PDB file of C-alpha atoms and ligand atoms in Angstrom:
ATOM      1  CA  UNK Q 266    -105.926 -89.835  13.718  1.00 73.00           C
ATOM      2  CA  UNK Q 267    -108.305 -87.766  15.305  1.00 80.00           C
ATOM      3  CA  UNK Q 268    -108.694 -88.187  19.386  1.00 85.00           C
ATOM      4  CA  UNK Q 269    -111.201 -90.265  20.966  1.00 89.00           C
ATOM      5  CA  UNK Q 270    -113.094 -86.999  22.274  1.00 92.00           C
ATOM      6  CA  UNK Q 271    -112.133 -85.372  19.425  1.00 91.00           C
ATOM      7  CA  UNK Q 272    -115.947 -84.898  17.924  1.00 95.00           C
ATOM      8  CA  UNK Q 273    -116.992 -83.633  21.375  1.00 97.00           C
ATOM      9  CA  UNK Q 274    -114.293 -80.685  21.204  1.00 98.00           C
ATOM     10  CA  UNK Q 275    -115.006 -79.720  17.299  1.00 98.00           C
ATOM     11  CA  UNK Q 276    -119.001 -79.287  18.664  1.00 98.00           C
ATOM     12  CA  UNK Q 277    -117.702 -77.606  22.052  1.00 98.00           C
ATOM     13  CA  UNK Q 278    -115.748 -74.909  19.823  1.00 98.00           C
ATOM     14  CA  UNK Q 279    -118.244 -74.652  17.234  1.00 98.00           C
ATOM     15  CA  UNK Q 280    -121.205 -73.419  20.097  1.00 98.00           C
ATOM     16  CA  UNK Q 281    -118.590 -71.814  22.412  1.00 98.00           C
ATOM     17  CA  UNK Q 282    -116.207 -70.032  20.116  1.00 98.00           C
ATOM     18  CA  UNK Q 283    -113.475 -71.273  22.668  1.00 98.00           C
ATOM     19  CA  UNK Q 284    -112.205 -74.686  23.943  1.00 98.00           C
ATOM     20  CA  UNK Q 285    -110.130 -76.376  26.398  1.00 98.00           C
ATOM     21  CA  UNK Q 286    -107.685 -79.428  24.969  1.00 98.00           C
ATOM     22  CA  UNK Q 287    -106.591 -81.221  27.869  1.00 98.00           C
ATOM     23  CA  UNK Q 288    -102.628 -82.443  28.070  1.00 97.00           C
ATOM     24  CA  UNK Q 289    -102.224 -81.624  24.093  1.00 98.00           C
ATOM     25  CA  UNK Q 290     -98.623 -81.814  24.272  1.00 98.00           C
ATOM     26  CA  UNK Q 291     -96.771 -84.117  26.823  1.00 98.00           C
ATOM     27  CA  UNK Q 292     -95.596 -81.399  29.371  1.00 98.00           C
ATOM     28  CA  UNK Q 293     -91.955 -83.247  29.675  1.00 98.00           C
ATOM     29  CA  UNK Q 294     -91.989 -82.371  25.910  1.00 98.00           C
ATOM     30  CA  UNK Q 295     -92.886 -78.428  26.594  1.00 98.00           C
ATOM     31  CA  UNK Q 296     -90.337 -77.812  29.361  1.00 98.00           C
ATOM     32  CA  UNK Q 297     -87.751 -77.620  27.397  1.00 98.00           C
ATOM     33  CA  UNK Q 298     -89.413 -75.494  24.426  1.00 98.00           C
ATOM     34  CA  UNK Q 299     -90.835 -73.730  27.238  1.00 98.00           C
ATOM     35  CA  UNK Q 300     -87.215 -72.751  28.237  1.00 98.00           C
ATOM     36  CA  UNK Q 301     -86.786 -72.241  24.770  1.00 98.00           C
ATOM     37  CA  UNK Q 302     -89.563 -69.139  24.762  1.00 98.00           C
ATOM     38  CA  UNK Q 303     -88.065 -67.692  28.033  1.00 98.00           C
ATOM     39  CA  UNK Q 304     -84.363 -67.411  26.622  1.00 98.00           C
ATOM     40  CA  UNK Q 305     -86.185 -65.483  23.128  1.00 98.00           C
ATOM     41  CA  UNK Q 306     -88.366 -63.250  25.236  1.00 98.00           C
ATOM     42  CA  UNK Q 307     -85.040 -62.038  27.362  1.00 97.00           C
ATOM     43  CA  UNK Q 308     -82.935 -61.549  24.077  1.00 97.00           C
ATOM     44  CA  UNK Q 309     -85.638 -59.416  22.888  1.00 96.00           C
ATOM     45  CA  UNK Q 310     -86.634 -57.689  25.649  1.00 95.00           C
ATOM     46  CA  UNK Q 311     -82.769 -56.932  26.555  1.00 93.00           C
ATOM     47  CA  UNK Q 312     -82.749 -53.671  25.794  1.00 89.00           C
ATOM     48  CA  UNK Q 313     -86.123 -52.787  27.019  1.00 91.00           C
ATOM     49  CA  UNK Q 314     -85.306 -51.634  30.689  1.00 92.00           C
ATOM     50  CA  UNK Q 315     -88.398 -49.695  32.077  1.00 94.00           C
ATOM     51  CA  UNK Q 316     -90.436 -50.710  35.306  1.00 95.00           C
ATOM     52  CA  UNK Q 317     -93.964 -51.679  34.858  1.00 95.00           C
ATOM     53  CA  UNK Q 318     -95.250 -48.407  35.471  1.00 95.00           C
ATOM     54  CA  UNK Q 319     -93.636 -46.579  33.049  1.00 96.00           C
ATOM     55  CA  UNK Q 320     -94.820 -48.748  30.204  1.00 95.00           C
ATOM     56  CA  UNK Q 321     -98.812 -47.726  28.931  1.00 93.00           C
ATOM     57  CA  UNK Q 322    -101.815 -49.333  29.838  1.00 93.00           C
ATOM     58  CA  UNK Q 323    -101.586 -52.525  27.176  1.00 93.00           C
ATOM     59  CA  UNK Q 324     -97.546 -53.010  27.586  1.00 94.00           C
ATOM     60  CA  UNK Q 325     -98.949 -53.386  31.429  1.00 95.00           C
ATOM     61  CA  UNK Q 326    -101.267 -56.339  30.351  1.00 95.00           C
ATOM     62  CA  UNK Q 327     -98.394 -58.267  28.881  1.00 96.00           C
ATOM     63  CA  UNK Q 328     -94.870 -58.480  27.376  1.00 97.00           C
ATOM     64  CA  UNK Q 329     -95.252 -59.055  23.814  1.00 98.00           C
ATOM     65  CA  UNK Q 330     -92.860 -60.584  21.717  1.00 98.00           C
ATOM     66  CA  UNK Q 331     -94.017 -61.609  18.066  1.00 98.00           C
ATOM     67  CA  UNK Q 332     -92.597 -63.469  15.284  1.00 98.00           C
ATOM     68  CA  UNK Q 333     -90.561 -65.702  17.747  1.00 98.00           C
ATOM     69  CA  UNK Q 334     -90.238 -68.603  15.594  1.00 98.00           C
ATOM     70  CA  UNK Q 335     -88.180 -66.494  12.882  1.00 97.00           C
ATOM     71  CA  UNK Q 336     -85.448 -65.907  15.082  1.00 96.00           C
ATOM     72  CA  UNK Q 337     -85.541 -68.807  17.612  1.00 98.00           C
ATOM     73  CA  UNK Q 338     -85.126 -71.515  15.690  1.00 98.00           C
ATOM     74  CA  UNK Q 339     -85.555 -73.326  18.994  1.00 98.00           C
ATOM     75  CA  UNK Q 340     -89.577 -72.584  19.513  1.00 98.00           C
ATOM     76  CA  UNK Q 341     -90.360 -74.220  16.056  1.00 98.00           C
ATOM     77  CA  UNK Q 342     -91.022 -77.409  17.923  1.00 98.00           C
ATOM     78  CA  UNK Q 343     -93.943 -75.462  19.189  1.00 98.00           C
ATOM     79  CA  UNK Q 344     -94.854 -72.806  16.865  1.00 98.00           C
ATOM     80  CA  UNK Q 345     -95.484 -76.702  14.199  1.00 98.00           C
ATOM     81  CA  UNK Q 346     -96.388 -78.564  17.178  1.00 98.00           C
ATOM     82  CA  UNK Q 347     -98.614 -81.476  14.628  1.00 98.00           C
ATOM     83  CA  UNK Q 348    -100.658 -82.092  18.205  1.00 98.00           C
ATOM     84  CA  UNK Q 349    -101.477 -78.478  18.156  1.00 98.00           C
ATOM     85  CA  UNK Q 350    -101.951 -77.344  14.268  1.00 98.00           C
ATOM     86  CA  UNK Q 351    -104.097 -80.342  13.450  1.00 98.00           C
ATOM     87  CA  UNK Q 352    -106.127 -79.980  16.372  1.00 98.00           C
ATOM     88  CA  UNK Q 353    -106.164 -76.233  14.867  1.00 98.00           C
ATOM     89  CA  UNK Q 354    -107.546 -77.469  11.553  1.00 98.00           C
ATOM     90  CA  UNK Q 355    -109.564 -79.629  13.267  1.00 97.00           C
ATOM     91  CA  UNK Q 356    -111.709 -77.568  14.958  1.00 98.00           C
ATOM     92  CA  UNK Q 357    -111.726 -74.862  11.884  1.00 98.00           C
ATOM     93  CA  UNK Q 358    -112.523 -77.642   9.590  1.00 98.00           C
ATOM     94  CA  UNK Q 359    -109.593 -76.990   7.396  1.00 98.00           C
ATOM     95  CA  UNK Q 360    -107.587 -79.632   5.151  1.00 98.00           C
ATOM     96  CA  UNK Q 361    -104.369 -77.656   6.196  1.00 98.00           C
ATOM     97  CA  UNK Q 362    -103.461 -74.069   8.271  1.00 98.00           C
ATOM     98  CA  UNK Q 363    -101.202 -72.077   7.964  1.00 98.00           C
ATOM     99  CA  UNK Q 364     -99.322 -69.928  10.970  1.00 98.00           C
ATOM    100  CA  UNK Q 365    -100.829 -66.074  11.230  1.00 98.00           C
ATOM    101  CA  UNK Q 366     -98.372 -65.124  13.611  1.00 98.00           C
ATOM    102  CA  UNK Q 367     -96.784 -66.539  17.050  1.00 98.00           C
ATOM    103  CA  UNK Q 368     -95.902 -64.395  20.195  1.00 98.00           C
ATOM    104  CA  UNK Q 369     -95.071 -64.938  23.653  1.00 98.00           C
ATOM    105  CA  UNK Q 370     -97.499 -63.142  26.063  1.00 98.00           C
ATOM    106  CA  UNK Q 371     -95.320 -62.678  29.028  1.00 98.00           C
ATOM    107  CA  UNK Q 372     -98.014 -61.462  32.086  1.00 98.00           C
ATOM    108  CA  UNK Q 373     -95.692 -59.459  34.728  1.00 97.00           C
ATOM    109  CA  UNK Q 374     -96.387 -59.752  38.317  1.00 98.00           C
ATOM    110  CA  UNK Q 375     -98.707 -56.925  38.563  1.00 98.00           C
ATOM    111  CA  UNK Q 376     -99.809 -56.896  35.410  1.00 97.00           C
ATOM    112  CA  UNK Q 377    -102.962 -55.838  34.399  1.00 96.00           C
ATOM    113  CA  UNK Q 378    -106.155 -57.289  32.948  1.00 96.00           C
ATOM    114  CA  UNK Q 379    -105.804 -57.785  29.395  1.00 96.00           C
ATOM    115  CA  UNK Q 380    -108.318 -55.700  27.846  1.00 95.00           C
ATOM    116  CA  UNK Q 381    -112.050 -57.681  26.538  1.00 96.00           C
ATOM    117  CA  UNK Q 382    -111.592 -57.847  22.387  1.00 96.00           C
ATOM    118  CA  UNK Q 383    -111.545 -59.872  19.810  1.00 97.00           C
ATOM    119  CA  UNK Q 384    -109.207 -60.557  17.218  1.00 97.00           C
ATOM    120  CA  UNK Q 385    -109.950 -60.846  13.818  1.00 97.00           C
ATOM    121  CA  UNK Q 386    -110.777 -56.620  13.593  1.00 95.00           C
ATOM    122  CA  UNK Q 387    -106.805 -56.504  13.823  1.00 96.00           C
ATOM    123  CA  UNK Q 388    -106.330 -58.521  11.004  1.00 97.00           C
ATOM    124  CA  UNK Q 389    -106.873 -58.497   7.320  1.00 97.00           C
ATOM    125  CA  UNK Q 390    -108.067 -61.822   6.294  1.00 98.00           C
ATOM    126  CA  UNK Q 391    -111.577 -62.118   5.143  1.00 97.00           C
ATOM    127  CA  UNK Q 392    -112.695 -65.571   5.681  1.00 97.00           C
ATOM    128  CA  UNK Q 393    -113.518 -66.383   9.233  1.00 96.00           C
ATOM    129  CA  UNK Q 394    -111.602 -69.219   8.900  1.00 98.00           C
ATOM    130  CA  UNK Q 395    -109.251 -68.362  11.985  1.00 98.00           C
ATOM    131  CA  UNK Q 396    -107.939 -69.774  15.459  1.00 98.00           C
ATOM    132  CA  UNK Q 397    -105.725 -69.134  18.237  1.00 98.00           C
ATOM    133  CA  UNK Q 398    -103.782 -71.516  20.451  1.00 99.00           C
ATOM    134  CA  UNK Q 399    -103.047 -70.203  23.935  1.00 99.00           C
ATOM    135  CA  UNK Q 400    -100.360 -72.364  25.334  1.00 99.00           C
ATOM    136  CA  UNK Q 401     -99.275 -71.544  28.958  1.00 98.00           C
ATOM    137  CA  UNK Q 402     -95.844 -72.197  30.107  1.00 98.00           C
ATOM    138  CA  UNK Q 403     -96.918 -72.052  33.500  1.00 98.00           C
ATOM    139  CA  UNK Q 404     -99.859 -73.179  35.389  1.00 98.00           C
ATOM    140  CA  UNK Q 405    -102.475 -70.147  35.457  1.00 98.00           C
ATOM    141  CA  UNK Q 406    -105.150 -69.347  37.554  1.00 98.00           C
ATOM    142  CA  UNK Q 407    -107.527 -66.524  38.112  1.00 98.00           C
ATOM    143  CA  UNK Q 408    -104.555 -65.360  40.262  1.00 98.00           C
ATOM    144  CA  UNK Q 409    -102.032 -65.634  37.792  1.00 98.00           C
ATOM    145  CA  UNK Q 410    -104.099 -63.855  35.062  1.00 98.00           C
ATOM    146  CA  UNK Q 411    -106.155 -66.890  33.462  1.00 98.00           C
ATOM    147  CA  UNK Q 412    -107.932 -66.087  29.957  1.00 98.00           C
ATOM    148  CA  UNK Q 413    -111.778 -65.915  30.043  1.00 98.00           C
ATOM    149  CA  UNK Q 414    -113.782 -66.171  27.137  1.00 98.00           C
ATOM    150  CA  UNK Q 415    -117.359 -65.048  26.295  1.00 98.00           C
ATOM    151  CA  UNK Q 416    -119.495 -67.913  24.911  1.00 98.00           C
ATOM    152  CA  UNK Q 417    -121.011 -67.872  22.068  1.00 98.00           C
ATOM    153  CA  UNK Q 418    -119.614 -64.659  20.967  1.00 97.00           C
ATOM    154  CA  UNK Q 419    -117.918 -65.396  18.025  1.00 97.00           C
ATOM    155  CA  UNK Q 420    -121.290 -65.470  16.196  1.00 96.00           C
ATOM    156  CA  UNK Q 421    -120.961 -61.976  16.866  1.00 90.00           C
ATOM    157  CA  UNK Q 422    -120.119 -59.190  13.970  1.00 88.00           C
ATOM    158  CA  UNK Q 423    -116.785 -58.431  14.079  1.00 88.00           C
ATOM    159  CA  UNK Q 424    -116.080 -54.908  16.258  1.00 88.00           C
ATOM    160  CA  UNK Q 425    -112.897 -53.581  16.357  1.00 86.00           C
ATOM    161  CA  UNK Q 426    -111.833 -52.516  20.139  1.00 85.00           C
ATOM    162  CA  UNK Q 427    -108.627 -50.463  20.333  1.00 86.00           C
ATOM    163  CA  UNK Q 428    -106.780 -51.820  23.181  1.00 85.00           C
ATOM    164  CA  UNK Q 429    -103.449 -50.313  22.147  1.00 85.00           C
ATOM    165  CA  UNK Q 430    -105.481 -46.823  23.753  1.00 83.00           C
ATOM    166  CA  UNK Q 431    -106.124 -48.246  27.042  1.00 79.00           C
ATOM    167  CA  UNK Q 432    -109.892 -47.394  26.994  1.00 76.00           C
ATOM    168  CA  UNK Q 433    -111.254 -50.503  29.123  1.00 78.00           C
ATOM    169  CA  UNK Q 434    -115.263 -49.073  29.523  1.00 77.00           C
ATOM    170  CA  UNK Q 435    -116.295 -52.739  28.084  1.00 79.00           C
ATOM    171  CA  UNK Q 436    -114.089 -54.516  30.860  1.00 81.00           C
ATOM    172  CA  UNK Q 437    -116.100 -55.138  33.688  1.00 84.00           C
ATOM    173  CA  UNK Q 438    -119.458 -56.040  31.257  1.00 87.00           C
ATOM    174  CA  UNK Q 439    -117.078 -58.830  29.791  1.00 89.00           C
ATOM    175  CA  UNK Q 440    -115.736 -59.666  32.693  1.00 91.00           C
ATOM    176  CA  UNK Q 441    -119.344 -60.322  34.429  1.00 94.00           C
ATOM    177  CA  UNK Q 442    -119.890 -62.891  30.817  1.00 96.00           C
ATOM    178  CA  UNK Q 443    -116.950 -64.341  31.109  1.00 97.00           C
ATOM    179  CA  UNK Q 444    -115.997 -67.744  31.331  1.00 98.00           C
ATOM    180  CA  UNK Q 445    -112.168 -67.713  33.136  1.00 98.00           C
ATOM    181  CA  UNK Q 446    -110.552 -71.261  32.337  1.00 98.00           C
ATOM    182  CA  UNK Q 447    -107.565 -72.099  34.468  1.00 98.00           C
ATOM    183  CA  UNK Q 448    -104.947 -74.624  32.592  1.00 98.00           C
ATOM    184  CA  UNK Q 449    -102.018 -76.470  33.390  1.00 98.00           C
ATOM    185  CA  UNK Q 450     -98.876 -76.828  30.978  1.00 98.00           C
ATOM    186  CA  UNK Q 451     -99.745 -79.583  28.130  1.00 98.00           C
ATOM    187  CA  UNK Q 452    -102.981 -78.097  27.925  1.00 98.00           C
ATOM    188  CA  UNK Q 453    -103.909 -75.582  25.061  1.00 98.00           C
ATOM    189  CA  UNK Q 454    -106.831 -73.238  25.315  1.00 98.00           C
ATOM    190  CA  UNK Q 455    -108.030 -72.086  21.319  1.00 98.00           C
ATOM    191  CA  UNK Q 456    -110.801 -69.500  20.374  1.00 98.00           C
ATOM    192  CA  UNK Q 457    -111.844 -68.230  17.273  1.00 98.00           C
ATOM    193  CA  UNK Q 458    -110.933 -64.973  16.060  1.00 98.00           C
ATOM    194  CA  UNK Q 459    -114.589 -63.568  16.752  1.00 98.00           C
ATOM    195  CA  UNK Q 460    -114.661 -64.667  20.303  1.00 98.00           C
ATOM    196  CA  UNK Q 461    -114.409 -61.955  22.795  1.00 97.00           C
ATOM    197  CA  UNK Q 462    -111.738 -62.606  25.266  1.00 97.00           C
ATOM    198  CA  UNK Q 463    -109.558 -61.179  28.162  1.00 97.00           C
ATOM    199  CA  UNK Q 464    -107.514 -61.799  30.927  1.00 97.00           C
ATOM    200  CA  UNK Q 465    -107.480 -61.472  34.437  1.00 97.00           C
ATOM    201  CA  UNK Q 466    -104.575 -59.079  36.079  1.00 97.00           C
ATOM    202  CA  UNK Q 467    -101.331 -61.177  37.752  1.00 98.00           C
ATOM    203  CA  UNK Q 468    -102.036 -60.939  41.458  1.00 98.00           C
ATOM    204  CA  UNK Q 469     -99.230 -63.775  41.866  1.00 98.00           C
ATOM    205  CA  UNK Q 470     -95.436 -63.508  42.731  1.00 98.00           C
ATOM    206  CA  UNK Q 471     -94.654 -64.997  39.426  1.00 98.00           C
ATOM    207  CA  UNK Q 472     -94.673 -63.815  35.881  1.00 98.00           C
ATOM    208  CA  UNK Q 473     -97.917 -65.486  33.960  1.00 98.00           C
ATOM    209  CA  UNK Q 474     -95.855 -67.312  30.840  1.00 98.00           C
ATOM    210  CA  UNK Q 475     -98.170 -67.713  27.977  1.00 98.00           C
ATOM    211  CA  UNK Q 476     -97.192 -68.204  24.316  1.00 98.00           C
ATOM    212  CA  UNK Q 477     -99.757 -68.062  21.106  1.00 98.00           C
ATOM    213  CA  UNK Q 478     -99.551 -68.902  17.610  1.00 98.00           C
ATOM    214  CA  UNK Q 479    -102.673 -68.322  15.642  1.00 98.00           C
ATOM    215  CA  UNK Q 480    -103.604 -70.123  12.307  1.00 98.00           C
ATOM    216  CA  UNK Q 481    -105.628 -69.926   9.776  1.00 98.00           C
ATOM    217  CA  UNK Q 482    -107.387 -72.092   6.559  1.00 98.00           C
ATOM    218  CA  UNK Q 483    -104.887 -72.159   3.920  1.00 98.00           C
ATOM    219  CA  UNK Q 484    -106.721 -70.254   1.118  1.00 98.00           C
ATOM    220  CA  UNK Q 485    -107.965 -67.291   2.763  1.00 98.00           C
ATOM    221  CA  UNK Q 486    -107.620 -64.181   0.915  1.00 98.00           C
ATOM    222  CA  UNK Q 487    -106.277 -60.530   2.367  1.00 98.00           C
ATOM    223  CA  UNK Q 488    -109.110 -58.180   3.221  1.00 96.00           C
ATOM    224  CA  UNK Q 489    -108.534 -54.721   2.877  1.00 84.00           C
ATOM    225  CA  UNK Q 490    -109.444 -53.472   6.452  1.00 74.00           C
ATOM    226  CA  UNK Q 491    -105.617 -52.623   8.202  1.00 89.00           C
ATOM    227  CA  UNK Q 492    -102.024 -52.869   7.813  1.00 92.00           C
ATOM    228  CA  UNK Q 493    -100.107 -55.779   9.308  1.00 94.00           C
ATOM    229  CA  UNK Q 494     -96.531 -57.399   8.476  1.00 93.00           C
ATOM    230  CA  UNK Q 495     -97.983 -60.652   8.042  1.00 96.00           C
ATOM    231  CA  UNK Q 496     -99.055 -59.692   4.563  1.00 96.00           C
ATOM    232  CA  UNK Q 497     -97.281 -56.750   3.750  1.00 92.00           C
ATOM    233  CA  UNK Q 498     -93.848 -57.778   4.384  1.00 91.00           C
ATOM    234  CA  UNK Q 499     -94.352 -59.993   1.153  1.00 92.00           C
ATOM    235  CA  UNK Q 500     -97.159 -57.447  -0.678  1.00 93.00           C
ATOM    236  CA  UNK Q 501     -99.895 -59.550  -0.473  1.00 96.00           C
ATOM    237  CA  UNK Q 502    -102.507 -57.668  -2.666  1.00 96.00           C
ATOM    238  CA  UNK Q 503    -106.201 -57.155  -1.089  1.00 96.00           C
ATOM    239  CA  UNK Q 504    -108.124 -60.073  -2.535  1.00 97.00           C
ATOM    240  CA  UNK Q 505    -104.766 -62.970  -3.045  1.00 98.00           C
ATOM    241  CA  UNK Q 506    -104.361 -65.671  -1.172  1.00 98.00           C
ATOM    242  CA  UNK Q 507    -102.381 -65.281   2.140  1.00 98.00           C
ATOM    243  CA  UNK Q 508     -99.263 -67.417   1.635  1.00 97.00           C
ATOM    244  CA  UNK Q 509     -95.428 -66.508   1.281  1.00 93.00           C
ATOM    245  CA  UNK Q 510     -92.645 -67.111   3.723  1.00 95.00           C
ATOM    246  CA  UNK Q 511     -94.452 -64.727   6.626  1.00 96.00           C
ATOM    247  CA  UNK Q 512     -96.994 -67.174   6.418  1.00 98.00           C
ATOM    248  CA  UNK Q 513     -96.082 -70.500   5.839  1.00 98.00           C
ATOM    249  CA  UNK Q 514     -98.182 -73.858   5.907  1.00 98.00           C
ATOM    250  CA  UNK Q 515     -97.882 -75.132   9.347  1.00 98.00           C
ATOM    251  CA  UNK Q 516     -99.805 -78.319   9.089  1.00 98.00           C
ATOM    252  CA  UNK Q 517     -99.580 -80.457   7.152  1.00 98.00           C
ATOM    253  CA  UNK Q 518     -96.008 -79.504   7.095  1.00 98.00           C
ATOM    254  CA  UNK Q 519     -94.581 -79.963   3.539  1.00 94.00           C
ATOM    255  CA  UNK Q 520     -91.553 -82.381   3.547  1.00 95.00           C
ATOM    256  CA  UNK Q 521     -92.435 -83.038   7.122  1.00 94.00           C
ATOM    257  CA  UNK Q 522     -89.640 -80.282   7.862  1.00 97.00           C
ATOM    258  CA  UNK Q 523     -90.329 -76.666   9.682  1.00 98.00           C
ATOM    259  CA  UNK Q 524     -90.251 -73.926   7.218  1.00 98.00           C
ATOM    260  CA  UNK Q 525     -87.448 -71.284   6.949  1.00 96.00           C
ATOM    261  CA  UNK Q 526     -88.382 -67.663   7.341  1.00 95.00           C
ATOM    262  CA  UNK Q 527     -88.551 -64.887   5.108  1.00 92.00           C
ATOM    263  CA  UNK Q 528     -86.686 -61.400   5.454  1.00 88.00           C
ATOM    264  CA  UNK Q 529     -88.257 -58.691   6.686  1.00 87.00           C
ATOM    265  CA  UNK Q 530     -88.055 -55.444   4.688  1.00 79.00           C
ATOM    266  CA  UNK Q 531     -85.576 -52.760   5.160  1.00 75.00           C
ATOM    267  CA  UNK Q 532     -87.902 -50.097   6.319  1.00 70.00           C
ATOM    268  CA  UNK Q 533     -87.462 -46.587   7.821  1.00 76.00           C
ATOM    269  CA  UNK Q 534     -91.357 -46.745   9.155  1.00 79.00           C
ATOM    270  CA  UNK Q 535     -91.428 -45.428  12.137  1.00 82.00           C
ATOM    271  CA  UNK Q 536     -94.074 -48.298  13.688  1.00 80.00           C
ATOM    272  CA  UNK Q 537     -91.763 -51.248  12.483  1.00 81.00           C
ATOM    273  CA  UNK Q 538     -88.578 -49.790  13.620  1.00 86.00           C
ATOM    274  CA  UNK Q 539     -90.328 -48.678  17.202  1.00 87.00           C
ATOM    275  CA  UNK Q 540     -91.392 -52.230  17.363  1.00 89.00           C
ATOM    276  CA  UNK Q 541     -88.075 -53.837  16.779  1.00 90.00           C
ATOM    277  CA  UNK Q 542     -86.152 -51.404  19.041  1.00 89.00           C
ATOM    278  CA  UNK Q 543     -88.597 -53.068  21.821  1.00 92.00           C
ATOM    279  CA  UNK Q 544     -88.207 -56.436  21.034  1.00 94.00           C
ATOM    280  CA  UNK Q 545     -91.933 -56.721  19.568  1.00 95.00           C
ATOM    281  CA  UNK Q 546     -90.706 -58.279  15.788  1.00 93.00           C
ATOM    282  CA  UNK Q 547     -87.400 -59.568  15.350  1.00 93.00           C
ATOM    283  CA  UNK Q 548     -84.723 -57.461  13.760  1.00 86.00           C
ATOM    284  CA  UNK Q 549     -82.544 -55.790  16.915  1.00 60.00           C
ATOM    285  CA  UNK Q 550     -82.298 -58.064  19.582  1.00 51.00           C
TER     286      UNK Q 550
HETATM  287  O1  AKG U 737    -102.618 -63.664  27.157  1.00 72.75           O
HETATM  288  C1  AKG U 737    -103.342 -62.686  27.289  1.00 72.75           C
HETATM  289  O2  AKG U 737    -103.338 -61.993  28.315  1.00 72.75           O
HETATM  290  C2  AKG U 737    -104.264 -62.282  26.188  1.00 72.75           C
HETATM  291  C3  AKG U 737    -104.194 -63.193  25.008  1.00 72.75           C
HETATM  292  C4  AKG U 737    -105.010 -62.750  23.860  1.00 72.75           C
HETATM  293  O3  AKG U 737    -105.673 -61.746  23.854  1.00 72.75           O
HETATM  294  C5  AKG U 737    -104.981 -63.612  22.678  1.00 72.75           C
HETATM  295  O4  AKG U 737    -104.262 -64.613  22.658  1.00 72.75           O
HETATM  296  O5  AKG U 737    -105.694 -63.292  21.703  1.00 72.75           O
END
């Protein structure tokens, strides 16, 4: 059943591109999945020893673990939350969603901003037909490195902003448009893929804890624009329907059970096997 201000959020997301869901998930229910994400993030990161300022420009906006669900069975709770991936396919006005990818966004104390962008130029689904939830672990602030959105942006063509190269001329215009939402744990902050977004630097003793999991309408079809292991770790031609283990129906969840992950490829790429040797995708941890 949908919640009492339930209408009001749907139009609030539709104008803003971005909205606020107030004490989604019971917070005695997160702290513990919460715990979960923090015990994943150190496996991966393990063998990733280097200070903040020998990492680039973007590993200094956040640690970045993906795919957390496939090898911490524990975060599944959250990755299928039904709170959160109805309310996804709520406010997308989809019959059911399926998960894009999770990750845990891991702010360090003295992290900095995360670079204004938006997401749907780094992935190839055509329909605009996607969302992310922003769940933080910990309460964030515009100390702590709080996400600020753009309103209205997401009616915006999509433009493709490279923050993997550090380049951050279209920070402080962003910044200036910004709406910065502070949010408690239990709360979960979504945008739309079109929405620019960023996030302030951590100026706090303690690390900013954030984990996403972005969805999308069940039926969109791969676009041709990039690469990206969420479609071709199972081949997904350019045109098909996005589905496959990598990215499996979320809500309603079939059976009522979480899904079971797919392998990922053996591959000598150079990208993938960087990315796993960091912690980024599962695979060495
Ligand atoms: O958590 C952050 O600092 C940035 C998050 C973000 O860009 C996203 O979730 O799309």
């Amino acid at each position: 059943m949908m919640r009492d201000d339930g209408a009001a959020l749907i139009e609030a997301y539709r104008s803003d591109g971005f909205v606020a869901v107030r004490g989604l998930i019971d917070p005695a229910e997160l702290a513990p999945l919460a715990t979960e994400v923090d015990a994943a993030v150190a496996r991966r990161k393990a063998r990733d020893t280097r200070s903040l300022t020998e990492k680039s420009r973007y590993e200094q906006s956040f640690v970045q673990c993906q795919y957390m669900w496939e090898d911490s069975p524990g975060i599944r709770p959250l990755t299928f939350h039904e709170n959160v991936c109805r309310m996804a396919a709520e406010l997308i006005g989809a019959g059911a969603v399926r998960l894009w990818h999770d990750q845990a966004l891991y702010k360090e104390v003295g992290g900095k901003s995360t670079q204004a962008h938006q997401d749907h130029p780094y992935w190839p689904i055509t329909e605009d037909a996607t969302i992310t939830a922003w769940i933080p672990l910990v309460e964030v602030d515009r100390v702590t490195g709080c996400m600020g959105y753009v309103p209205g942006s997401h009616h915006d063509a999509r433009q493709f902003v490279d923050i993997f190269a550090g380049d951050d001329s279209n920070g402080p215009q962003v910044e200036d448009q910004a709406v910065f939402v502070p949010a408690r744990p239990g709360d979960v902050l979504f945008h739309h893929g079109r929405t620019m977004h960023m996030a302030l630097p951590n100026q706090s003793g303690i690390t900013r804890r954030a984990y996403t999991a972005i969805y999308f309408a069940d039926g969109c079809t791969r676009g041709g624009e990039r690469a990206h292991p969420s479609v071709d770790r199972t081949g997904i031609p350019i045109g098909a329907a996005i589905d496959g283990p990598a990215t499996p129906i979320a809500w309603p969840l079939p059976g009522g059970a979480f899904p079971e992950p797919g392998p990922w490829p053996d591959t000598s790429d150079e990208r993938f096997q960087r990315s796993a040797a960091l912690g980024i995708i599962p695979g060495m941890a």
